[in-house]
């Protein structure tokens, strides 16, 4: 299999439903798709915090953004029926581990039932060719072992957020097998896949209890950042890396159907997997007079060691990261400083998207 040659021309004019367009990943993906000429309809809850990336880069200027709740099947179905998408990219979720502990009912309702509602709306409308359900690297039953997780490893999840996303994996697999089996692809025409990405970094992430936003917020205030899990190892990567993978996967599903109907990891090279304290040190090396860090005892369980094996995506999709960790941190800091200085952040973000694409 030669892989998928990701093409802006392929996306030009495609009708795309993007859930979660008001979120961090969704905002970047909306900009990227709009730059390539896709007809994007977004569906998501309104932003619940300020500052918010989707507002800073004015996502609603470049796509048809709708506000709605995935838990409301009737409202969702109405939008899907109107848009009649060819491609669905499902990013909407309650995406924070610590919020999952605080609100398990809301987390499972949004992540599991919201995904079920989306798949049911897609089934009812017909005509969709490709659907990518985005989950997380935390879907694996983490054994804290030294080698990276492959897509055929056991699913699990210690905390509500992680287990809700593992449920999404099983749900998508079951739904596809029941209603869109590969053996009948010539009849239904839809291929469904799931995507599991590592920890993403990048400009415009203001979510609480995430490492880089915590670093930037603390250092902006001249304070050391407080670390709860300094030795935890994660697969860090710029947000544009997995987003490129999602688009390659969706294009592969559209063009080749069942050949790509599977689960896929999108993570960085092994050299870019490092501990929290190592990432802080790398950030400090490019931040003038960095105030450093302090330690706070952890109160909630989070995985200590987690890495992804993305060799399948590299070999079968021909996907690979364009920026290493150092470049990722430089791009993240550049965005943050430009935002603080009052730059046109839509233009700045679009330029970073172009730079990333040209580096591929």
Short mmCIF file of C-alpha atoms in Angstrom, two decimals:
data_model
loop_
_atom_site.label_atom_id
_atom_site.label_comp_id
_atom_site.label_asym_id
_atom_site.label_seq_id
_atom_site.Cartn_x
_atom_site.Cartn_y
_atom_site.Cartn_z
CA UNK A 1 0.00 0.00 0.00
CA UNK A 2 1.60 3.24 -1.17
CA UNK A 3 -0.08 5.50 1.37
CA UNK A 4 -2.29 8.55 0.97
CA UNK A 5 -0.89 11.63 -0.74
CA UNK A 6 -2.66 14.38 1.16
CA UNK A 7 -3.90 16.91 -1.36
CA UNK A 8 -5.37 20.39 -0.78
CA UNK A 9 -7.05 20.00 -4.17
CA UNK A 10 -8.94 16.95 -2.89
CA UNK A 11 -10.44 19.00 -0.06
CA UNK A 12 -11.40 21.99 -2.17
CA UNK A 13 -15.21 22.10 -2.37
CA UNK A 14 -15.79 19.04 -0.16
CA UNK A 15 -18.76 19.30 2.22
CA UNK A 16 -17.29 18.67 5.67
CA UNK A 17 -19.04 18.47 9.02
CA UNK A 18 -16.55 19.28 11.78
CA UNK A 19 -17.75 18.74 15.34
CA UNK A 20 -15.91 20.59 18.06
CA UNK A 21 -14.91 23.58 15.92
CA UNK A 22 -14.89 25.86 18.99
CA UNK A 23 -12.23 23.75 20.72
CA UNK A 24 -8.45 23.90 20.48
CA UNK A 25 -7.93 21.20 17.86
CA UNK A 26 -11.18 22.06 16.10
CA UNK A 27 -10.22 25.72 15.65
CA UNK A 28 -6.90 24.84 14.04
CA UNK A 29 -8.56 22.23 11.82
CA UNK A 30 -11.27 24.69 10.75
CA UNK A 31 -8.60 27.18 9.66
CA UNK A 32 -6.66 24.51 7.79
CA UNK A 33 -9.73 23.22 5.94
CA UNK A 34 -10.88 26.75 5.08
CA UNK A 35 -7.44 27.55 3.69
CA UNK A 36 -7.82 24.52 1.40
CA UNK A 37 -11.26 25.57 0.17
CA UNK A 38 -13.46 23.00 1.93
CA UNK A 39 -17.10 23.86 2.63
CA UNK A 40 -16.97 23.41 6.40
CA UNK A 41 -19.93 23.39 8.77
CA UNK A 42 -18.96 23.36 12.43
CA UNK A 43 -21.12 21.98 15.22
CA UNK A 44 -20.16 22.51 18.85
CA UNK A 45 -21.11 24.05 22.15
CA UNK A 46 -20.31 27.75 22.50
CA UNK A 47 -16.90 28.45 24.06
CA UNK A 48 -17.10 28.19 27.84
CA UNK A 49 -14.03 30.23 28.72
CA UNK A 50 -12.14 33.38 27.85
CA UNK A 51 -9.69 33.72 26.16
CA UNK A 52 -10.81 31.26 23.50
CA UNK A 53 -8.88 30.29 20.37
CA UNK A 54 -11.93 30.06 18.10
CA UNK A 55 -12.80 33.67 18.93
CA UNK A 56 -9.22 34.93 18.77
CA UNK A 57 -8.71 33.56 15.24
CA UNK A 58 -12.34 34.29 14.25
CA UNK A 59 -13.19 30.80 13.09
CA UNK A 60 -16.79 31.79 12.34
CA UNK A 61 -15.47 34.13 9.64
CA UNK A 62 -14.12 31.25 7.59
CA UNK A 63 -16.60 28.42 8.23
CA UNK A 64 -20.32 28.05 8.86
CA UNK A 65 -20.19 27.62 12.61
CA UNK A 66 -23.30 26.30 14.41
CA UNK A 67 -23.77 26.04 18.16
CA UNK A 68 -25.46 22.91 19.44
CA UNK A 69 -25.14 19.98 21.82
CA UNK A 70 -24.31 16.50 20.52
CA UNK A 71 -26.53 15.11 23.27
CA UNK A 72 -29.54 16.63 21.47
CA UNK A 73 -30.08 14.17 18.61
CA UNK A 74 -32.96 16.12 17.08
CA UNK A 75 -30.97 19.36 16.76
CA UNK A 76 -27.91 17.50 15.51
CA UNK A 77 -29.94 15.52 12.97
CA UNK A 78 -31.44 18.74 11.61
CA UNK A 79 -27.98 20.17 10.88
CA UNK A 80 -26.70 16.91 9.37
CA UNK A 81 -29.75 16.68 7.13
CA UNK A 82 -29.24 20.26 5.98
CA UNK A 83 -25.50 19.99 5.33
CA UNK A 84 -25.49 16.48 3.81
CA UNK A 85 -21.76 16.15 4.47
CA UNK A 86 -19.46 14.00 2.39
CA UNK A 87 -16.89 13.82 5.21
CA UNK A 88 -17.41 13.95 8.99
CA UNK A 89 -14.57 14.80 11.37
CA UNK A 90 -15.74 14.19 14.93
CA UNK A 91 -13.61 16.10 17.43
CA UNK A 92 -16.26 17.37 19.88
CA UNK A 93 -15.72 16.02 23.39
CA UNK A 94 -15.27 16.76 27.05
CA UNK A 95 -11.50 16.54 26.69
CA UNK A 96 -10.01 17.17 30.15
CA UNK A 97 -8.94 14.40 32.52
CA UNK A 98 -9.47 16.39 35.72
CA UNK A 99 -12.86 17.72 34.60
CA UNK A 100 -13.82 14.09 33.99
CA UNK A 101 -13.23 13.36 37.68
CA UNK A 102 -15.40 16.36 38.64
CA UNK A 103 -18.24 15.58 36.20
CA UNK A 104 -18.30 11.90 35.22
CA UNK A 105 -21.97 11.96 34.16
CA UNK A 106 -21.42 14.89 31.81
CA UNK A 107 -18.20 13.37 30.48
CA UNK A 108 -19.80 10.03 29.56
CA UNK A 109 -22.94 11.73 28.22
CA UNK A 110 -20.93 14.01 25.93
CA UNK A 111 -18.26 11.57 24.84
CA UNK A 112 -20.22 8.34 24.54
CA UNK A 113 -23.85 9.32 23.87
CA UNK A 114 -22.73 12.34 21.85
CA UNK A 115 -20.69 10.08 19.60
CA UNK A 116 -23.56 7.60 19.31
CA UNK A 117 -25.91 10.44 18.30
CA UNK A 118 -23.47 11.61 15.65
CA UNK A 119 -23.07 8.14 14.15
CA UNK A 120 -26.84 7.64 14.17
CA UNK A 121 -27.37 11.01 12.44
CA UNK A 122 -24.81 9.99 9.82
CA UNK A 123 -26.54 6.63 9.34
CA UNK A 124 -29.93 8.28 8.87
CA UNK A 125 -28.87 10.95 6.40
CA UNK A 126 -26.88 8.70 4.08
CA UNK A 127 -24.38 9.89 1.50
CA UNK A 128 -21.44 10.30 3.90
CA UNK A 129 -18.28 8.74 2.47
CA UNK A 130 -15.80 9.08 5.34
CA UNK A 131 -16.13 9.50 9.11
CA UNK A 132 -13.16 9.93 11.46
CA UNK A 133 -13.92 9.62 15.18
CA UNK A 134 -11.13 11.23 17.20
CA UNK A 135 -10.39 9.70 20.60
CA UNK A 136 -7.08 9.90 22.51
CA UNK A 137 -3.86 8.09 23.36
CA UNK A 138 -5.37 7.46 26.80
CA UNK A 139 -7.77 4.76 25.51
CA UNK A 140 -5.23 2.02 26.23
CA UNK A 141 -5.21 -0.12 29.37
CA UNK A 142 -1.99 1.50 30.51
CA UNK A 143 0.45 -0.98 32.05
CA UNK A 144 3.19 1.66 32.51
CA UNK A 145 5.47 -0.48 30.37
CA UNK A 146 8.45 0.88 28.46
CA UNK A 147 7.40 0.15 24.88
CA UNK A 148 4.87 2.17 22.88
CA UNK A 149 1.25 1.09 22.50
CA UNK A 150 0.06 -0.28 19.18
CA UNK A 151 -3.48 -0.10 17.87
CA UNK A 152 -4.17 -3.76 18.71
CA UNK A 153 -3.35 -3.37 22.42
CA UNK A 154 -6.12 -3.77 25.00
CA UNK A 155 -8.38 -0.79 25.61
CA UNK A 156 -9.08 0.49 29.10
CA UNK A 157 -8.87 3.78 30.94
CA UNK A 158 -8.36 4.37 34.67
CA UNK A 159 -10.23 7.68 34.89
CA UNK A 160 -13.69 8.71 33.57
CA UNK A 161 -12.34 10.72 30.63
CA UNK A 162 -10.00 7.96 29.43
CA UNK A 163 -12.56 5.19 29.81
CA UNK A 164 -15.24 7.28 28.07
CA UNK A 165 -12.93 7.54 25.08
CA UNK A 166 -12.23 3.80 25.16
CA UNK A 167 -16.02 3.37 25.04
CA UNK A 168 -16.06 5.57 21.93
CA UNK A 169 -13.56 3.24 20.29
CA UNK A 170 -15.75 0.21 20.96
CA UNK A 171 -18.85 2.12 19.93
CA UNK A 172 -17.39 3.23 16.60
CA UNK A 173 -16.11 -0.29 15.89
CA UNK A 174 -19.46 -1.88 16.71
CA UNK A 175 -21.49 0.71 14.81
CA UNK A 176 -19.33 0.34 11.70
CA UNK A 177 -19.51 -3.45 11.83
CA UNK A 178 -23.29 -3.37 12.28
CA UNK A 179 -24.28 -0.74 9.74
CA UNK A 180 -21.27 -0.08 7.49
CA UNK A 181 -19.46 -3.42 7.11
CA UNK A 182 -16.63 -3.52 4.58
CA UNK A 183 -18.28 -6.43 2.75
CA UNK A 184 -21.22 -4.17 1.81
CA UNK A 185 -19.27 -0.99 1.15
CA UNK A 186 -20.49 -0.86 -2.45
CA UNK A 187 -24.04 -0.51 -1.06
CA UNK A 188 -23.64 1.96 1.84
CA UNK A 189 -20.48 3.78 0.68
CA UNK A 190 -19.23 4.82 4.13
CA UNK A 191 -15.98 3.95 5.88
CA UNK A 192 -15.45 4.76 9.58
CA UNK A 193 -12.14 4.96 11.43
CA UNK A 194 -10.86 6.13 14.82
CA UNK A 195 -7.80 8.27 15.49
CA UNK A 196 -5.73 8.28 18.68
CA UNK A 197 -3.32 11.18 19.09
CA UNK A 198 -0.67 12.00 21.62
CA UNK A 199 -0.50 15.15 23.77
CA UNK A 200 -0.87 18.16 21.51
CA UNK A 201 0.77 21.54 21.99
CA UNK A 202 0.38 24.76 20.06
CA UNK A 203 -0.69 28.36 20.15
CA UNK A 204 -4.08 29.19 21.57
CA UNK A 205 -4.52 26.37 24.07
CA UNK A 206 -5.94 28.01 27.20
CA UNK A 207 -7.47 24.93 28.82
CA UNK A 208 -6.98 24.58 32.58
CA UNK A 209 -4.81 21.82 33.99
CA UNK A 210 -2.85 21.28 30.78
CA UNK A 211 0.90 21.64 30.94
CA UNK A 212 1.83 24.25 28.33
CA UNK A 213 -1.11 26.58 29.12
CA UNK A 214 -0.13 26.29 32.79
CA UNK A 215 3.50 27.12 31.95
CA UNK A 216 2.63 30.13 29.80
CA UNK A 217 0.07 31.46 32.28
CA UNK A 218 2.45 31.19 35.22
CA UNK A 219 5.46 32.63 33.41
CA UNK A 220 3.38 35.49 31.99
CA UNK A 221 2.68 36.40 35.62
CA UNK A 222 6.36 36.00 36.57
CA UNK A 223 5.61 32.94 38.71
CA UNK A 224 7.05 29.41 38.64
CA UNK A 225 4.72 26.85 37.11
CA UNK A 226 3.34 24.28 39.58
CA UNK A 227 3.96 20.67 38.45
CA UNK A 228 1.90 17.76 39.77
CA UNK A 229 3.52 14.92 37.80
CA UNK A 230 7.08 16.05 36.93
CA UNK A 231 8.31 12.60 35.88
CA UNK A 232 5.27 11.68 33.76
CA UNK A 233 6.29 10.88 30.17
CA UNK A 234 4.01 11.85 27.27
CA UNK A 235 4.13 11.80 23.44
CA UNK A 236 4.30 15.58 22.87
CA UNK A 237 3.60 16.98 19.40
CA UNK A 238 2.35 20.14 17.71
CA UNK A 239 -1.40 20.19 17.15
CA UNK A 240 -0.95 20.41 13.37
CA UNK A 241 0.73 16.97 13.29
CA UNK A 242 -2.28 14.79 14.21
CA UNK A 243 -4.64 17.12 12.34
CA UNK A 244 -2.69 16.36 9.17
CA UNK A 245 -3.06 12.68 10.05
CA UNK A 246 -6.82 13.01 10.49
CA UNK A 247 -7.09 14.58 7.03
CA UNK A 248 -4.93 11.88 5.43
CA UNK A 249 -7.05 9.23 7.11
CA UNK A 250 -10.31 10.85 5.99
CA UNK A 251 -9.01 11.18 2.44
CA UNK A 252 -7.96 7.52 2.49
CA UNK A 253 -11.41 6.47 3.72
CA UNK A 254 -13.09 8.56 1.01
CA UNK A 255 -10.90 7.29 -1.80
CA UNK A 256 -10.26 3.69 -0.73
CA UNK A 257 -13.05 2.84 1.70
CA UNK A 258 -12.50 -0.29 3.82
CA UNK A 259 -8.72 -0.33 3.23
CA UNK A 260 -8.41 2.34 5.92
CA UNK A 261 -11.37 1.43 8.16
CA UNK A 262 -9.39 0.80 11.34
CA UNK A 263 -7.93 2.44 14.46
CA UNK A 264 -4.88 4.67 13.97
CA UNK A 265 -2.22 6.14 16.26
CA UNK A 266 -0.74 9.56 15.50
CA UNK A 267 2.19 10.27 17.78
CA UNK A 268 5.66 11.83 17.62
CA UNK A 269 9.03 10.20 17.12
CA UNK A 270 10.45 8.46 20.20
CA UNK A 271 12.96 11.29 20.63
CA UNK A 272 10.08 13.71 21.21
CA UNK A 273 8.58 11.68 24.06
CA UNK A 274 9.91 13.18 27.26
CA UNK A 275 8.96 13.85 30.86
CA UNK A 276 7.06 16.88 32.09
CA UNK A 277 10.12 18.33 33.79
CA UNK A 278 12.21 17.84 30.62
CA UNK A 279 9.59 19.70 28.59
CA UNK A 280 9.59 22.55 31.10
CA UNK A 281 13.38 22.74 30.80
CA UNK A 282 13.10 22.88 27.01
CA UNK A 283 10.53 25.69 27.28
CA UNK A 284 12.76 27.56 29.72
CA UNK A 285 15.64 27.45 27.23
CA UNK A 286 13.64 29.58 24.78
CA UNK A 287 11.82 31.83 27.31
CA UNK A 288 13.82 34.84 28.56
CA UNK A 289 14.29 34.72 32.34
CA UNK A 290 11.96 31.75 32.82
CA UNK A 291 10.77 31.58 36.46
CA UNK A 292 11.13 27.79 36.57
CA UNK A 293 8.79 25.44 38.45
CA UNK A 294 7.63 24.24 41.84
CA UNK A 295 6.13 20.90 42.87
CA UNK A 296 2.70 20.06 44.26
CA UNK A 297 1.72 16.56 45.41
CA UNK A 298 -0.63 14.88 42.93
CA UNK A 299 -4.12 14.14 44.24
CA UNK A 300 -5.68 12.32 41.25
CA UNK A 301 -4.37 9.39 39.24
CA UNK A 302 -2.77 10.09 35.87
CA UNK A 303 -0.62 7.74 33.84
CA UNK A 304 3.10 7.96 34.51
CA UNK A 305 4.39 6.58 31.21
CA UNK A 306 2.58 6.65 27.89
CA UNK A 307 3.97 6.42 24.36
CA UNK A 308 2.39 5.57 21.01
CA UNK A 309 3.61 3.34 18.20
CA UNK A 310 2.58 5.18 15.04
CA UNK A 311 4.39 2.91 12.59
CA UNK A 312 1.10 1.87 10.95
CA UNK A 313 0.24 5.47 10.08
CA UNK A 314 3.77 6.05 8.83
CA UNK A 315 3.77 2.94 6.65
CA UNK A 316 0.17 2.72 5.42
CA UNK A 317 -0.81 6.39 5.29
CA UNK A 318 2.67 7.78 4.64
CA UNK A 319 2.09 10.19 7.54
CA UNK A 320 4.94 11.61 9.56
CA UNK A 321 5.48 14.68 11.77
CA UNK A 322 6.97 17.77 10.16
CA UNK A 323 8.24 19.53 13.31
CA UNK A 324 10.32 18.05 16.12
CA UNK A 325 9.67 18.94 19.75
CA UNK A 326 12.02 21.92 19.74
CA UNK A 327 10.30 23.38 16.67
CA UNK A 328 6.92 22.64 18.23
CA UNK A 329 7.80 24.62 21.34
CA UNK A 330 9.27 27.49 19.29
CA UNK A 331 6.08 27.72 17.20
CA UNK A 332 3.92 27.60 20.33
CA UNK A 333 5.88 30.36 22.03
CA UNK A 334 5.92 32.48 18.85
CA UNK A 335 2.11 32.28 18.67
CA UNK A 336 1.74 33.18 22.32
CA UNK A 337 4.04 36.21 22.08
CA UNK A 338 2.30 37.42 18.90
CA UNK A 339 -1.07 37.16 20.65
CA UNK A 340 0.20 39.13 23.66
CA UNK A 341 1.45 41.82 21.28
CA UNK A 342 -1.94 42.19 19.59
CA UNK A 343 -1.12 40.66 16.21
CA UNK A 344 -3.73 39.55 13.66
CA UNK A 345 -3.94 36.01 15.00
CA UNK A 346 -6.02 34.57 12.17
CA UNK A 347 -3.34 35.65 9.70
CA UNK A 348 -0.57 34.51 12.05
CA UNK A 349 -2.17 31.08 12.53
CA UNK A 350 -2.77 30.62 8.81
CA UNK A 351 0.90 31.41 8.22
CA UNK A 352 1.94 28.75 10.72
CA UNK A 353 -0.34 26.30 8.89
CA UNK A 354 1.38 27.19 5.63
CA UNK A 355 4.85 26.88 7.21
CA UNK A 356 3.95 23.45 8.60
CA UNK A 357 2.63 22.25 5.26
CA UNK A 358 5.74 23.48 3.43
CA UNK A 359 7.99 21.71 5.96
CA UNK A 360 6.40 18.34 5.17
#
